[in-house]
Short mmCIF file of C-alpha atoms in Angstrom, two decimals:
data_model
loop_
_atom_site.label_atom_id
_atom_site.label_comp_id
_atom_site.label_asym_id
_atom_site.label_seq_id
_atom_site.Cartn_x
_atom_site.Cartn_y
_atom_site.Cartn_z
CA MET A 8 0.00 0.00 0.00
CA ALA A 9 1.43 3.39 -1.02
CA MET A 10 2.25 5.69 1.87
CA VAL A 11 0.27 8.94 2.11
CA ASN A 12 2.01 12.24 2.84
CA ARG A 13 0.07 13.11 5.97
CA VAL A 14 -0.41 16.84 6.44
CA GLY A 15 -1.50 18.22 9.80
CA GLY A 16 -4.15 20.91 10.26
CA LEU A 17 -1.90 23.92 9.79
CA ALA A 18 -4.16 25.49 7.18
CA SER A 19 -7.52 24.52 8.61
CA GLY A 20 -6.58 24.83 12.25
CA LEU A 21 -8.08 21.37 12.86
CA ASP A 22 -6.39 18.66 14.94
CA ILE A 23 -6.60 16.16 12.09
CA GLY A 24 -4.60 13.48 13.92
CA GLN A 25 -7.05 13.51 16.82
CA ILE A 26 -10.07 13.59 14.49
CA ILE A 27 -8.83 10.52 12.59
CA SER A 28 -7.92 8.77 15.87
CA ASP A 29 -11.48 9.34 17.11
CA LEU A 30 -12.93 8.07 13.84
CA MET A 31 -10.75 4.95 14.03
CA LYS A 32 -11.74 4.24 17.65
CA ALA A 33 -15.28 3.58 16.57
CA GLN A 34 -14.04 1.25 13.85
CA ARG A 35 -11.70 -0.57 16.25
CA LEU A 36 -14.53 -1.48 18.61
CA ARG A 37 -15.42 -4.41 16.36
CA LEU A 38 -11.77 -5.45 16.21
CA ASP A 39 -11.62 -5.48 20.01
CA ARG A 40 -14.80 -7.55 20.08
CA ILE A 41 -13.24 -10.15 17.78
CA LYS A 42 -10.12 -10.27 19.96
CA GLN A 43 -12.24 -10.74 23.08
CA ASP A 44 -14.19 -13.57 21.46
CA ARG A 45 -10.95 -15.22 20.41
CA GLU A 46 -9.54 -14.99 23.94
CA ILE A 47 -12.69 -16.55 25.38
CA TRP A 48 -12.30 -19.51 23.03
CA GLN A 49 -8.62 -19.82 23.91
CA TRP A 50 -9.54 -19.86 27.60
CA ARG A 51 -12.12 -22.51 26.87
CA GLN A 52 -9.45 -24.58 25.10
CA GLU A 53 -7.11 -24.27 28.09
CA GLU A 54 -9.86 -25.29 30.52
CA TYR A 55 -10.72 -28.35 28.42
CA ARG A 56 -7.08 -29.36 28.32
CA THR A 57 -6.81 -29.02 32.10
CA VAL A 58 -9.70 -31.45 32.48
CA ASN A 59 -8.17 -33.77 29.89
CA SER A 60 -4.88 -33.90 31.81
CA SER A 61 -6.74 -34.97 34.94
CA LEU A 62 -8.65 -37.62 32.97
CA LEU A 63 -5.37 -38.98 31.60
CA ALA A 64 -4.04 -39.34 35.16
CA LEU A 65 -7.25 -41.10 36.22
CA ARG A 66 -7.05 -43.42 33.22
CA ASP A 67 -3.56 -44.51 34.29
CA VAL A 68 -4.86 -45.41 37.75
CA VAL A 69 -7.86 -47.28 36.34
CA PHE A 70 -5.56 -49.16 33.96
CA ASN A 71 -3.98 -50.91 36.96
CA LEU A 72 -7.41 -52.05 38.13
CA ARG A 73 -7.98 -53.71 34.75
CA LEU A 74 -5.01 -56.00 35.33
CA GLN A 75 -5.52 -59.32 37.05
CA GLY A 76 -1.99 -59.02 38.42
CA THR A 77 -3.14 -56.14 40.62
CA PHE A 78 -5.55 -58.43 42.42
CA LEU A 79 -3.32 -61.52 42.32
CA ALA A 80 -0.49 -59.82 44.22
CA LYS A 81 0.99 -62.07 46.88
CA THR A 82 3.20 -61.59 49.92
CA ALA A 83 5.86 -63.97 51.17
CA VAL A 84 6.80 -63.55 54.82
CA SER A 85 9.71 -65.38 56.42
CA ALA A 86 9.70 -66.28 60.09
CA ASP A 87 13.46 -65.63 60.20
CA ALA A 88 14.90 -63.20 57.66
CA SER A 89 18.44 -64.01 58.86
CA ILE A 90 18.02 -67.46 57.29
CA VAL A 91 15.80 -66.83 54.27
CA THR A 92 13.68 -64.10 52.70
CA ALA A 93 11.20 -64.52 49.87
CA THR A 94 9.12 -62.68 47.29
CA ALA A 95 6.04 -64.02 45.56
CA ALA A 96 4.73 -63.38 42.06
CA GLY A 97 1.03 -63.17 41.28
CA SER A 98 1.09 -66.78 40.07
CA ALA A 99 2.20 -68.08 43.49
CA VAL A 100 -0.24 -70.26 45.41
CA PRO A 101 -0.98 -69.29 49.02
CA THR A 102 0.75 -71.86 51.22
CA VAL A 103 3.48 -72.32 53.83
CA TYR A 104 6.98 -73.50 52.90
CA GLN A 105 9.39 -75.09 55.40
CA VAL A 106 12.97 -74.09 54.57
CA LYS A 107 16.30 -75.34 55.95
CA VAL A 108 19.67 -74.05 54.73
CA LYS A 109 22.74 -76.29 55.10
CA SER A 110 25.23 -74.03 53.32
CA LEU A 111 25.31 -70.87 51.24
CA ALA A 112 26.60 -70.63 47.71
CA THR A 113 30.06 -69.11 47.48
CA ALA A 114 32.22 -67.70 44.70
CA ALA A 115 35.45 -69.28 43.52
CA THR A 116 38.49 -67.44 44.90
CA ASN A 117 42.22 -67.37 44.42
CA VAL A 118 44.89 -65.50 46.39
CA SER A 119 48.56 -64.80 45.76
CA THR A 120 50.70 -67.64 47.12
CA GLN A 121 53.21 -65.13 48.52
CA SER A 122 53.74 -61.41 48.98
CA ILE A 123 54.15 -59.60 45.70
CA SER A 124 56.66 -57.09 47.10
CA ALA A 125 60.35 -58.03 47.31
CA SER A 126 60.67 -56.57 50.81
CA PRO A 127 58.06 -56.19 53.56
CA GLU A 128 59.83 -52.97 54.60
CA GLU A 129 59.42 -51.40 51.17
CA LYS A 130 56.18 -52.53 49.57
CA ILE A 131 55.12 -51.51 46.10
CA ASP A 132 53.06 -48.40 45.47
CA PRO A 133 49.91 -49.70 43.70
CA SER A 134 49.20 -46.24 42.27
CA ALA A 135 52.62 -45.80 40.62
CA ASN A 136 53.38 -47.05 37.12
CA LEU A 137 54.70 -50.62 37.11
CA LEU A 138 57.95 -49.69 35.39
CA SER A 139 58.90 -47.54 38.38
CA GLN A 140 58.13 -50.42 40.74
CA LEU A 141 60.23 -53.16 39.11
CA ASP A 142 62.86 -53.08 41.88
CA LYS A 143 60.17 -53.45 44.53
CA LEU A 144 58.40 -56.42 42.91
CA ALA A 145 59.32 -59.91 44.04
CA GLY A 146 58.77 -61.27 40.54
CA GLN A 147 59.48 -60.16 37.00
CA PHE A 148 57.48 -60.29 33.79
CA GLU A 149 58.20 -60.02 30.11
CA ARG A 150 57.49 -56.85 28.16
CA ASP A 151 58.03 -55.87 24.55
CA GLU A 152 60.27 -53.02 23.43
CA ASN A 153 57.43 -50.56 24.13
CA ASN A 154 56.87 -51.93 27.65
CA ASN A 155 53.55 -53.55 26.65
CA PHE A 156 52.49 -56.78 28.31
CA SER A 157 49.34 -58.89 28.32
CA PHE A 158 47.58 -61.76 30.09
CA ARG A 159 44.31 -63.67 29.93
CA ILE A 160 41.62 -64.35 32.51
CA ASN A 161 38.93 -66.85 31.55
CA GLY A 162 39.93 -66.42 27.92
CA VAL A 163 39.62 -62.62 27.94
CA GLU A 164 42.84 -60.87 26.94
CA PHE A 165 44.06 -57.73 28.69
CA THR A 166 46.90 -55.51 27.43
CA PHE A 167 48.72 -52.85 29.45
CA ASN A 168 51.79 -50.63 29.31
CA ALA A 169 54.19 -50.83 32.24
CA ALA A 170 55.33 -47.23 31.69
CA THR A 171 51.85 -45.78 32.14
CA ASP A 172 49.73 -48.37 33.95
CA SER A 173 49.83 -49.10 37.67
CA LEU A 174 48.61 -52.11 39.62
CA ASN A 175 45.49 -50.10 40.43
CA THR A 176 44.70 -49.47 36.75
CA VAL A 177 45.27 -53.16 35.97
CA ILE A 178 42.81 -54.14 38.69
CA ALA A 179 40.30 -51.46 37.63
CA LYS A 180 40.29 -52.64 34.00
CA VAL A 181 39.83 -56.28 34.99
CA ASN A 182 36.96 -55.36 37.30
CA ALA A 183 35.31 -53.27 34.58
CA THR A 184 35.42 -56.11 32.04
CA LYS A 185 32.26 -58.10 32.70
CA GLU A 186 33.18 -60.77 30.17
CA ALA A 187 36.03 -61.94 32.41
CA GLY A 188 33.55 -62.66 35.18
CA VAL A 189 35.90 -61.81 38.05
CA THR A 190 36.80 -59.08 40.51
CA MET A 191 40.28 -58.35 41.87
CA PHE A 192 41.66 -56.32 44.73
CA TYR A 193 45.04 -55.70 46.34
CA ASP A 194 45.38 -56.00 50.11
CA PRO A 195 48.30 -53.73 51.12
CA VAL A 196 48.49 -55.26 54.59
CA ALA A 197 48.83 -58.84 53.38
CA ASP A 198 50.63 -57.59 50.26
CA LYS A 199 48.65 -60.01 48.15
CA VAL A 200 46.11 -59.91 45.33
CA ALA A 201 42.80 -61.72 45.63
CA ILE A 202 40.57 -62.64 42.71
CA ALA A 203 37.03 -64.03 42.83
CA THR A 204 34.27 -64.89 40.39
CA THR A 205 31.39 -62.45 40.12
CA TYR A 206 29.01 -65.38 40.40
CA THR A 207 28.56 -68.09 42.99
CA GLY A 208 28.25 -71.84 42.75
CA ASP A 209 30.26 -74.82 41.62
CA ARG A 210 30.32 -74.02 37.90
CA ASN A 211 33.26 -76.22 36.96
CA PRO A 212 33.11 -79.59 38.75
CA GLY A 213 36.46 -81.17 39.56
CA SER A 214 39.49 -79.99 41.51
CA ALA A 215 41.70 -77.16 40.33
CA GLN A 216 44.62 -79.52 40.39
CA ALA A 217 42.82 -81.72 37.86
CA GLY A 218 42.27 -78.80 35.51
CA GLY A 219 38.88 -77.85 36.86
CA ALA A 220 39.75 -74.27 37.83
CA GLU A 221 36.84 -71.86 37.60
CA ILE A 222 39.20 -68.88 37.29
CA GLN A 223 41.50 -69.68 34.41
CA ILE A 224 44.63 -67.54 34.35
CA ASP A 225 47.32 -67.26 31.70
CA GLY A 226 50.27 -64.87 31.59
CA ALA A 227 53.54 -64.22 33.40
CA PHE A 228 52.23 -61.06 35.07
CA LEU A 229 49.53 -63.10 36.83
CA THR A 230 51.70 -66.08 37.72
CA GLU A 231 55.17 -64.52 38.21
CA VAL A 232 54.28 -61.08 39.60
CA LEU A 233 50.92 -61.54 41.32
CA PHE A 234 51.76 -65.18 42.16
CA LEU A 235 48.32 -66.50 41.25
CA ASN A 236 48.23 -70.26 40.73
CA GLU A 237 45.19 -72.18 39.49
CA ALA A 238 46.09 -75.04 41.84
CA ASN A 239 45.59 -72.65 44.76
CA GLU A 240 41.98 -71.88 43.83
CA GLN A 241 39.14 -72.41 46.28
CA GLY A 242 36.29 -73.49 44.04
CA GLY A 243 32.82 -72.02 44.29
CA THR A 244 30.19 -74.01 46.13
CA ASP A 245 26.46 -74.46 45.60
CA ALA A 246 23.84 -73.57 48.16
CA GLU A 247 22.46 -76.68 49.87
CA PHE A 248 18.98 -76.50 51.35
CA SER A 249 15.72 -78.33 51.77
CA LEU A 250 12.25 -77.18 50.79
CA ASN A 251 9.38 -78.95 52.50
CA GLY A 252 11.77 -81.83 53.17
CA LEU A 253 13.10 -82.08 49.61
CA GLU A 254 16.89 -81.62 49.51
CA LEU A 255 18.04 -79.30 46.72
CA THR A 256 21.06 -77.35 45.51
CA SER A 257 21.44 -74.03 43.69
CA HIS A 258 24.38 -72.30 42.05
CA THR A 259 23.17 -69.05 43.64
CA ASN A 260 21.74 -68.09 46.99
CA SER A 261 18.29 -67.86 45.49
CA TYR A 262 15.82 -70.41 44.25
CA THR A 263 12.48 -69.96 42.50
CA VAL A 264 9.64 -72.45 42.54
CA ASN A 265 5.91 -72.01 41.84
CA GLY A 266 6.24 -68.24 41.57
CA VAL A 267 8.10 -67.87 44.90
CA THR A 268 11.73 -66.72 44.94
CA PHE A 269 13.67 -67.69 48.07
CA ARG A 270 16.86 -65.81 48.96
CA PHE A 271 19.14 -67.55 51.41
CA THR A 272 20.83 -65.20 53.86
CA GLY A 273 22.21 -67.56 56.50
CA VAL A 274 22.63 -71.17 57.60
CA THR A 275 20.06 -72.99 59.70
CA PRO A 276 21.51 -73.98 63.09
CA GLY A 277 21.98 -77.74 62.82
CA GLY A 278 21.78 -77.62 59.04
CA LEU A 279 19.27 -79.99 57.50
CA GLU A 280 18.77 -81.53 60.92
CA GLY A 281 17.81 -78.22 62.46
CA THR A 282 14.47 -76.45 62.80
CA ALA A 283 12.92 -75.25 59.55
CA THR A 284 12.05 -71.61 58.88
CA ALA A 285 8.45 -71.07 57.79
CA VAL A 286 7.81 -68.89 54.72
CA THR A 287 4.13 -68.00 54.39
CA VAL A 288 2.72 -67.04 50.99
CA ALA A 289 -0.61 -65.22 51.09
CA HIS A 290 -2.73 -62.78 49.11
CA ASP A 291 -1.36 -59.24 49.41
CA VAL A 292 -4.55 -57.63 50.61
CA ASP A 293 -2.75 -54.40 51.52
CA ALA A 294 -1.51 -53.92 47.94
CA VAL A 295 -4.99 -54.39 46.49
CA VAL A 296 -6.56 -52.07 49.06
CA LYS A 297 -3.97 -49.42 48.21
CA ALA A 298 -4.69 -49.76 44.49
CA VAL A 299 -8.43 -49.35 45.09
CA LYS A 300 -7.90 -46.49 47.52
CA ASP A 301 -5.64 -44.71 45.01
CA PHE A 302 -8.42 -45.04 42.44
CA VAL A 303 -11.09 -43.67 44.77
CA ASP A 304 -8.90 -40.70 45.71
CA LYS A 305 -8.00 -39.90 42.09
CA TYR A 306 -11.60 -40.32 40.90
CA ASN A 307 -12.87 -37.95 43.58
CA GLU A 308 -10.18 -35.44 42.63
CA VAL A 309 -11.16 -35.56 38.96
CA ILE A 310 -14.92 -35.32 39.41
CA GLY A 311 -14.30 -32.53 41.91
CA LEU A 312 -12.49 -30.62 39.18
CA ILE A 313 -15.17 -31.33 36.57
CA ASN A 314 -18.02 -30.41 38.92
CA ALA A 315 -16.21 -27.18 39.79
CA LYS A 316 -16.02 -26.29 36.08
CA LEU A 317 -19.67 -27.16 35.52
CA ASN A 318 -20.91 -25.11 38.47
CA GLU A 319 -18.50 -22.18 38.39
CA ALA A 320 -20.20 -18.78 38.48
CA ARG A 321 -20.41 -16.91 35.16
CA TYR A 322 -20.12 -13.12 34.95
CA PRO A 323 -21.41 -12.11 31.50
CA ASP A 324 -20.81 -8.41 32.19
CA TYR A 325 -17.08 -9.08 32.48
CA ARG A 326 -15.41 -9.56 29.13
CA PRO A 327 -11.66 -9.93 28.59
CA LEU A 328 -9.87 -6.61 28.92
CA THR A 329 -8.63 -5.14 25.66
CA GLU A 330 -5.08 -3.91 25.13
CA THR A 331 -6.38 -0.34 25.06
CA GLU A 332 -8.14 -0.75 28.41
CA ILE A 333 -5.01 -2.20 29.99
CA GLU A 334 -2.73 0.46 28.48
CA LYS A 335 -4.86 3.29 29.84
CA GLY A 336 -3.35 2.55 33.24
CA LYS A 337 -6.58 3.17 35.13
CA LEU A 338 -6.48 -0.35 36.62
CA THR A 339 -3.82 -1.74 38.93
CA GLU A 340 -2.21 -5.13 38.27
CA LYS A 341 -4.37 -6.61 41.01
CA GLN A 342 -7.54 -5.14 39.52
CA ILE A 343 -6.59 -6.45 36.09
CA ASP A 344 -6.06 -9.96 37.49
CA GLN A 345 -9.38 -9.81 39.35
CA TRP A 346 -11.22 -8.61 36.24
CA GLN A 347 -9.68 -11.30 34.03
CA ALA A 348 -10.48 -13.97 36.64
CA LYS A 349 -14.15 -12.98 36.57
CA ALA A 350 -14.14 -12.82 32.78
CA ARG A 351 -12.73 -16.37 32.68
CA SER A 352 -14.93 -17.75 35.46
CA GLY A 353 -17.64 -20.16 34.37
CA ILE A 354 -16.19 -20.57 30.89
CA LEU A 355 -17.34 -24.24 30.97
CA LYS A 356 -20.43 -23.75 33.11
CA ASN A 357 -23.03 -26.45 32.30
CA ASP A 358 -20.83 -27.63 29.43
CA PRO A 359 -22.65 -30.55 27.75
CA LEU A 360 -19.44 -32.38 26.84
CA LEU A 361 -18.11 -32.42 30.39
CA ARG A 362 -21.56 -33.28 31.71
CA SER A 363 -21.83 -36.30 29.41
CA ILE A 364 -18.35 -37.55 30.38
CA LEU A 365 -19.16 -37.23 34.06
CA ASP A 366 -22.51 -38.98 33.64
CA ALA A 367 -20.87 -41.83 31.69
CA MET A 368 -18.36 -42.48 34.49
CA ARG A 369 -21.01 -42.31 37.20
CA GLN A 370 -23.24 -44.69 35.27
CA VAL A 371 -20.44 -47.28 35.08
CA LEU A 372 -19.66 -47.06 38.79
CA ALA A 373 -23.31 -47.43 39.77
CA SER A 374 -23.94 -50.41 37.47
CA VAL A 375 -24.28 -54.11 38.23
CA VAL A 376 -21.93 -56.41 36.32
CA GLY A 377 -24.01 -59.07 34.63
CA GLY A 378 -23.05 -62.72 34.59
CA LEU A 379 -21.11 -62.73 37.88
CA THR A 380 -22.02 -65.45 40.36
CA ASP A 381 -19.05 -65.64 42.74
CA LYS A 382 -19.79 -64.46 46.25
CA VAL A 383 -17.91 -62.72 49.03
CA THR A 384 -18.54 -62.74 52.75
CA VAL A 385 -18.77 -59.27 54.30
CA THR A 386 -20.27 -57.61 57.34
CA VAL A 387 -23.55 -55.82 56.65
CA GLY A 388 -25.42 -54.12 59.45
CA GLY A 389 -23.31 -55.89 62.02
CA GLN A 390 -24.02 -59.33 60.53
CA SER A 391 -21.86 -61.51 58.31
CA LYS A 392 -23.49 -62.08 54.94
CA THR A 393 -22.48 -63.87 51.76
CA ILE A 394 -23.35 -61.73 48.73
CA THR A 395 -22.74 -61.98 44.99
CA ALA A 396 -19.84 -59.67 44.13
CA ASN A 397 -21.45 -57.90 41.16
CA SER A 398 -21.31 -54.23 42.17
CA LEU A 399 -18.94 -51.85 43.90
CA SER A 400 -21.29 -51.33 46.82
CA VAL A 401 -20.96 -55.02 47.75
CA ILE A 402 -17.23 -54.59 48.42
CA GLY A 403 -17.55 -51.25 50.23
CA ILE A 404 -17.35 -48.59 47.50
CA THR A 405 -20.40 -46.31 47.63
CA THR A 406 -21.41 -42.80 46.55
CA GLY A 407 -22.23 -39.98 48.91
CA PRO A 408 -25.43 -37.93 48.98
CA TYR A 409 -26.75 -36.19 45.86
CA THR A 410 -25.26 -32.88 46.96
CA GLU A 411 -21.75 -34.35 46.67
CA ASN A 412 -22.18 -34.98 42.94
CA GLY A 413 -21.02 -38.60 42.81
CA LYS A 414 -18.15 -38.55 45.30
CA LEU A 415 -16.99 -42.06 46.21
CA TYR A 416 -16.49 -43.44 49.70
CA LEU A 417 -14.46 -46.53 50.56
CA ASP A 418 -15.23 -48.83 53.48
CA GLU A 419 -11.74 -50.28 53.80
CA ASN A 420 -12.76 -52.92 56.34
CA ARG A 421 -15.46 -54.25 54.06
CA LEU A 422 -13.09 -54.32 51.10
CA ARG A 423 -10.58 -56.31 53.16
CA GLU A 424 -13.28 -58.77 54.17
CA ALA A 425 -14.23 -59.30 50.54
CA LEU A 426 -10.61 -59.78 49.48
CA GLN A 427 -9.90 -62.22 52.28
CA SER A 428 -13.02 -64.28 51.61
CA ASN A 429 -12.79 -64.47 47.80
CA PRO A 430 -10.11 -62.38 46.04
CA GLU A 431 -10.98 -63.95 42.67
CA ALA A 432 -14.54 -62.63 42.93
CA VAL A 433 -13.28 -59.09 43.59
CA MET A 434 -10.85 -59.44 40.70
CA ALA A 435 -13.63 -60.49 38.32
CA LEU A 436 -15.76 -57.51 39.40
CA PHE A 437 -13.04 -55.17 38.14
CA THR A 438 -11.21 -57.04 35.36
CA ARG A 439 -13.69 -59.36 33.62
CA SER A 440 -13.58 -58.84 29.84
CA LYS A 441 -13.56 -62.25 28.15
CA ASP A 442 -15.88 -65.23 28.20
CA GLU A 443 -14.57 -68.69 29.00
CA ASP A 444 -14.11 -69.36 25.28
CA GLY A 445 -12.00 -66.19 24.90
CA SER A 446 -14.67 -64.14 23.14
CA ASP A 447 -15.39 -60.55 24.15
CA LEU A 448 -18.19 -60.13 26.65
CA PRO A 449 -21.03 -57.66 26.01
CA PRO A 450 -20.52 -54.29 27.74
CA ALA A 451 -23.03 -55.05 30.50
CA GLU A 452 -20.99 -58.09 31.55
CA ARG A 453 -17.57 -56.46 31.52
CA GLY A 454 -15.78 -55.53 34.73
CA ILE A 455 -16.15 -52.10 36.29
CA ALA A 456 -12.54 -51.08 35.59
CA VAL A 457 -12.76 -52.32 32.00
CA ARG A 458 -15.86 -50.24 31.28
CA LEU A 459 -14.66 -47.22 33.24
CA TYR A 460 -11.38 -47.23 31.30
CA GLU A 461 -13.37 -47.25 28.05
CA ALA A 462 -15.60 -44.39 29.28
CA ILE A 463 -12.61 -42.29 30.33
CA ASN A 464 -10.76 -43.01 27.11
CA ASN A 465 -13.81 -42.01 25.09
CA GLY A 466 -14.05 -38.79 27.08
CA ILE A 467 -10.39 -38.01 26.48
CA GLN A 468 -10.83 -38.53 22.75
CA ARG A 469 -13.91 -36.29 22.64
CA ILE A 470 -12.17 -33.47 24.51
CA THR A 471 -9.12 -33.86 22.27
CA ALA A 472 -11.38 -33.54 19.22
CA GLN A 473 -12.87 -30.41 20.76
CA ALA A 474 -9.73 -28.73 22.14
CA GLY A 475 -6.68 -30.60 20.84
CA ARG A 476 -3.56 -31.54 22.78
CA ALA A 477 -0.99 -29.17 24.23
CA GLY A 478 2.28 -29.32 22.33
CA ALA A 479 0.77 -30.85 19.17
CA LEU A 480 2.48 -29.68 15.98
CA VAL A 481 -0.84 -29.39 14.17
CA ASP A 482 -4.10 -28.71 15.99
CA ASN A 483 -7.06 -29.80 13.89
CA SER A 484 -9.49 -29.79 16.79
CA TYR A 485 -12.70 -27.76 16.59
CA ILE A 486 -11.35 -24.95 18.76
CA GLY A 487 -7.96 -25.11 17.04
CA ARG A 488 -9.60 -24.50 13.67
CA LEU A 489 -11.80 -21.81 15.18
CA LEU A 490 -8.79 -19.95 16.60
CA ARG A 491 -7.10 -20.04 13.21
CA GLU A 492 -10.25 -18.59 11.65
CA TYR A 493 -10.25 -15.81 14.27
CA ASP A 494 -6.60 -15.10 13.43
CA ARG A 495 -7.53 -14.84 9.74
CA ARG A 496 -10.44 -12.50 10.49
CA LEU A 497 -8.25 -10.35 12.73
CA GLY A 498 -5.62 -10.11 10.01
CA ASP A 499 -8.20 -9.13 7.40
CA TYR A 500 -9.81 -6.58 9.69
CA GLU A 501 -6.44 -5.05 10.60
CA GLU A 502 -5.72 -4.57 6.89
CA ARG A 503 -9.17 -3.07 6.36
CA LEU A 504 -8.62 -0.60 9.21
CA ALA A 505 -5.21 0.32 7.82
CA ARG A 506 -6.79 1.08 4.44
CA LEU A 507 -9.58 3.07 6.09
CA GLU A 508 -7.12 5.14 8.11
CA ASP A 509 -5.10 5.74 4.97
CA ARG A 510 -8.24 6.93 3.18
CA TYR A 511 -9.08 9.34 6.02
CA TRP A 512 -5.62 10.82 5.81
CA ARG A 513 -5.91 11.20 2.03
CA GLN A 514 -9.21 13.02 2.43
CA PHE A 515 -8.02 15.35 5.16
CA THR A 516 -4.75 15.94 3.36
CA ALA A 517 -6.71 16.94 0.26
CA LEU A 518 -8.83 19.25 2.43
CA GLU A 519 -5.73 20.86 3.92
CA THR A 520 -4.22 21.27 0.47
CA ALA A 521 -7.38 22.96 -0.84
CA ILE A 522 -7.65 25.28 2.15
CA ASN A 523 -3.99 26.15 1.88
CA ARG A 524 -4.46 27.00 -1.83
CA MET A 525 -7.47 29.18 -0.99
CA ASN A 526 -5.48 30.95 1.71
CA MET A 527 -2.70 31.67 -0.75
CA GLN A 528 -5.17 33.06 -3.29
CA SER A 529 -6.76 35.23 -0.62
CA MET A 530 -3.39 36.58 0.36
CA TRP A 531 -2.57 37.39 -3.30
CA LEU A 532 -5.86 39.19 -3.77
CA ALA A 533 -5.39 41.07 -0.56
CA GLN A 534 -1.95 42.20 -1.61
CA HIS A 535 -3.22 43.49 -4.98
CA PHE A 536 -6.30 45.29 -3.70
CA MET A 537 -4.72 46.87 -0.68
CA PRO A 538 -4.57 50.72 -0.78
CA GLY A 539 -1.39 51.82 -2.44
CA ALA A 540 -1.00 48.57 -4.36
CA ARG A 541 -0.15 48.96 -8.07
#
């Protein structure tokens, strides 16, 4: 657009700049209205996304309740943790194991057959390079012309340089090489090097003297400097124990059977003839109660947020402040924040999308799961009753009064009773999704957690379609497209206002030019008709 030479009101005496500014103010009212509408929609998008984030967190919690493993959790408690500890997988069967430990598994070890220093009064410095310590070493080793030397441990080759490497760096490299399967250390008091396998158990049956060494060493540095000899090895041993009277061995100090992993920590006094340690495997009621309690807490948090959005007061007389209103400086920062808070309040009041999501979740939680016949024994009204576990209320999860808008309450004692009497029935109430033949069950017969997960996921998808996701590269949601349309309209309107202002200036400039020309003509006439003029 060509620039207009804007001429002030010197000829006319008019404040043209102010006149045009006033004319443009009226035109900019519609622009401000569009900006306000856009900001309201952006606020609405942000509020939707806040709700969606809370639904995502709730979905993660509900996901755990869909898993049978959550309800099949087991505990394994040892009567004497100094002898044996245990952990149980969900597949473990509740029972009591009697454990006796005769011996623990040990690693194979080897120690220098003599001191590696030539003199006990002047021992080697393990941190100094080996070349500088040759006179202090009791043994010698071959090196090439560049002072390189090598050796093998369990078939793994190591290469060092005597001029730069110390005993400490040799040991560090061996320890860092997992393939060798050993650890080394130097004892400065004994002036010896010890080496041991990183694993326990008798992995190489037969004596070291007969070639059955578990730590196989090869190289003059190991044999002539560190004085390690395969014949001096103490072979690793297996753990020896009995489980319910059955004598067993294990390369390691752990043993897994029927989903229970035993870890041996000590030896039973009297060995296999001593008194057994009882390990009790049972349903982990505490873990299940925690999972359910976490769900109830998160659900109440989410519906509290949604209900707050649905019932938040709306102030239609408060619209977002425009840039002009803020720039006037008549409002303090606090007043601006208070105004904007009221303008934003109730942005999702009675929102049908949020209402439908909330109703869908409440409907699932209040429903009865069809097809369930397993029963639980719980206390009702002070009496023990056996009831079919087909609804949340049976196991102690109920809703509060109408005024609390669906808030859940958990009777922990009743839930524990149900879990202790029939954990499989409680599991089915939450997780059931397939028939016995593996086919999908109809919605009315699916578990509460399965249906609730679907309802939440559907709600998340609907909100995403409405408001998009934060951080998405392209937002094709309804509000995302709407905001782009507002941006287009604002751009078009800004251009229109610029053209209009330009036209006003052209018109007033033309007026000024005409008045100026008339003034000049008047002055010329006055000069020629003045008395005394020729």
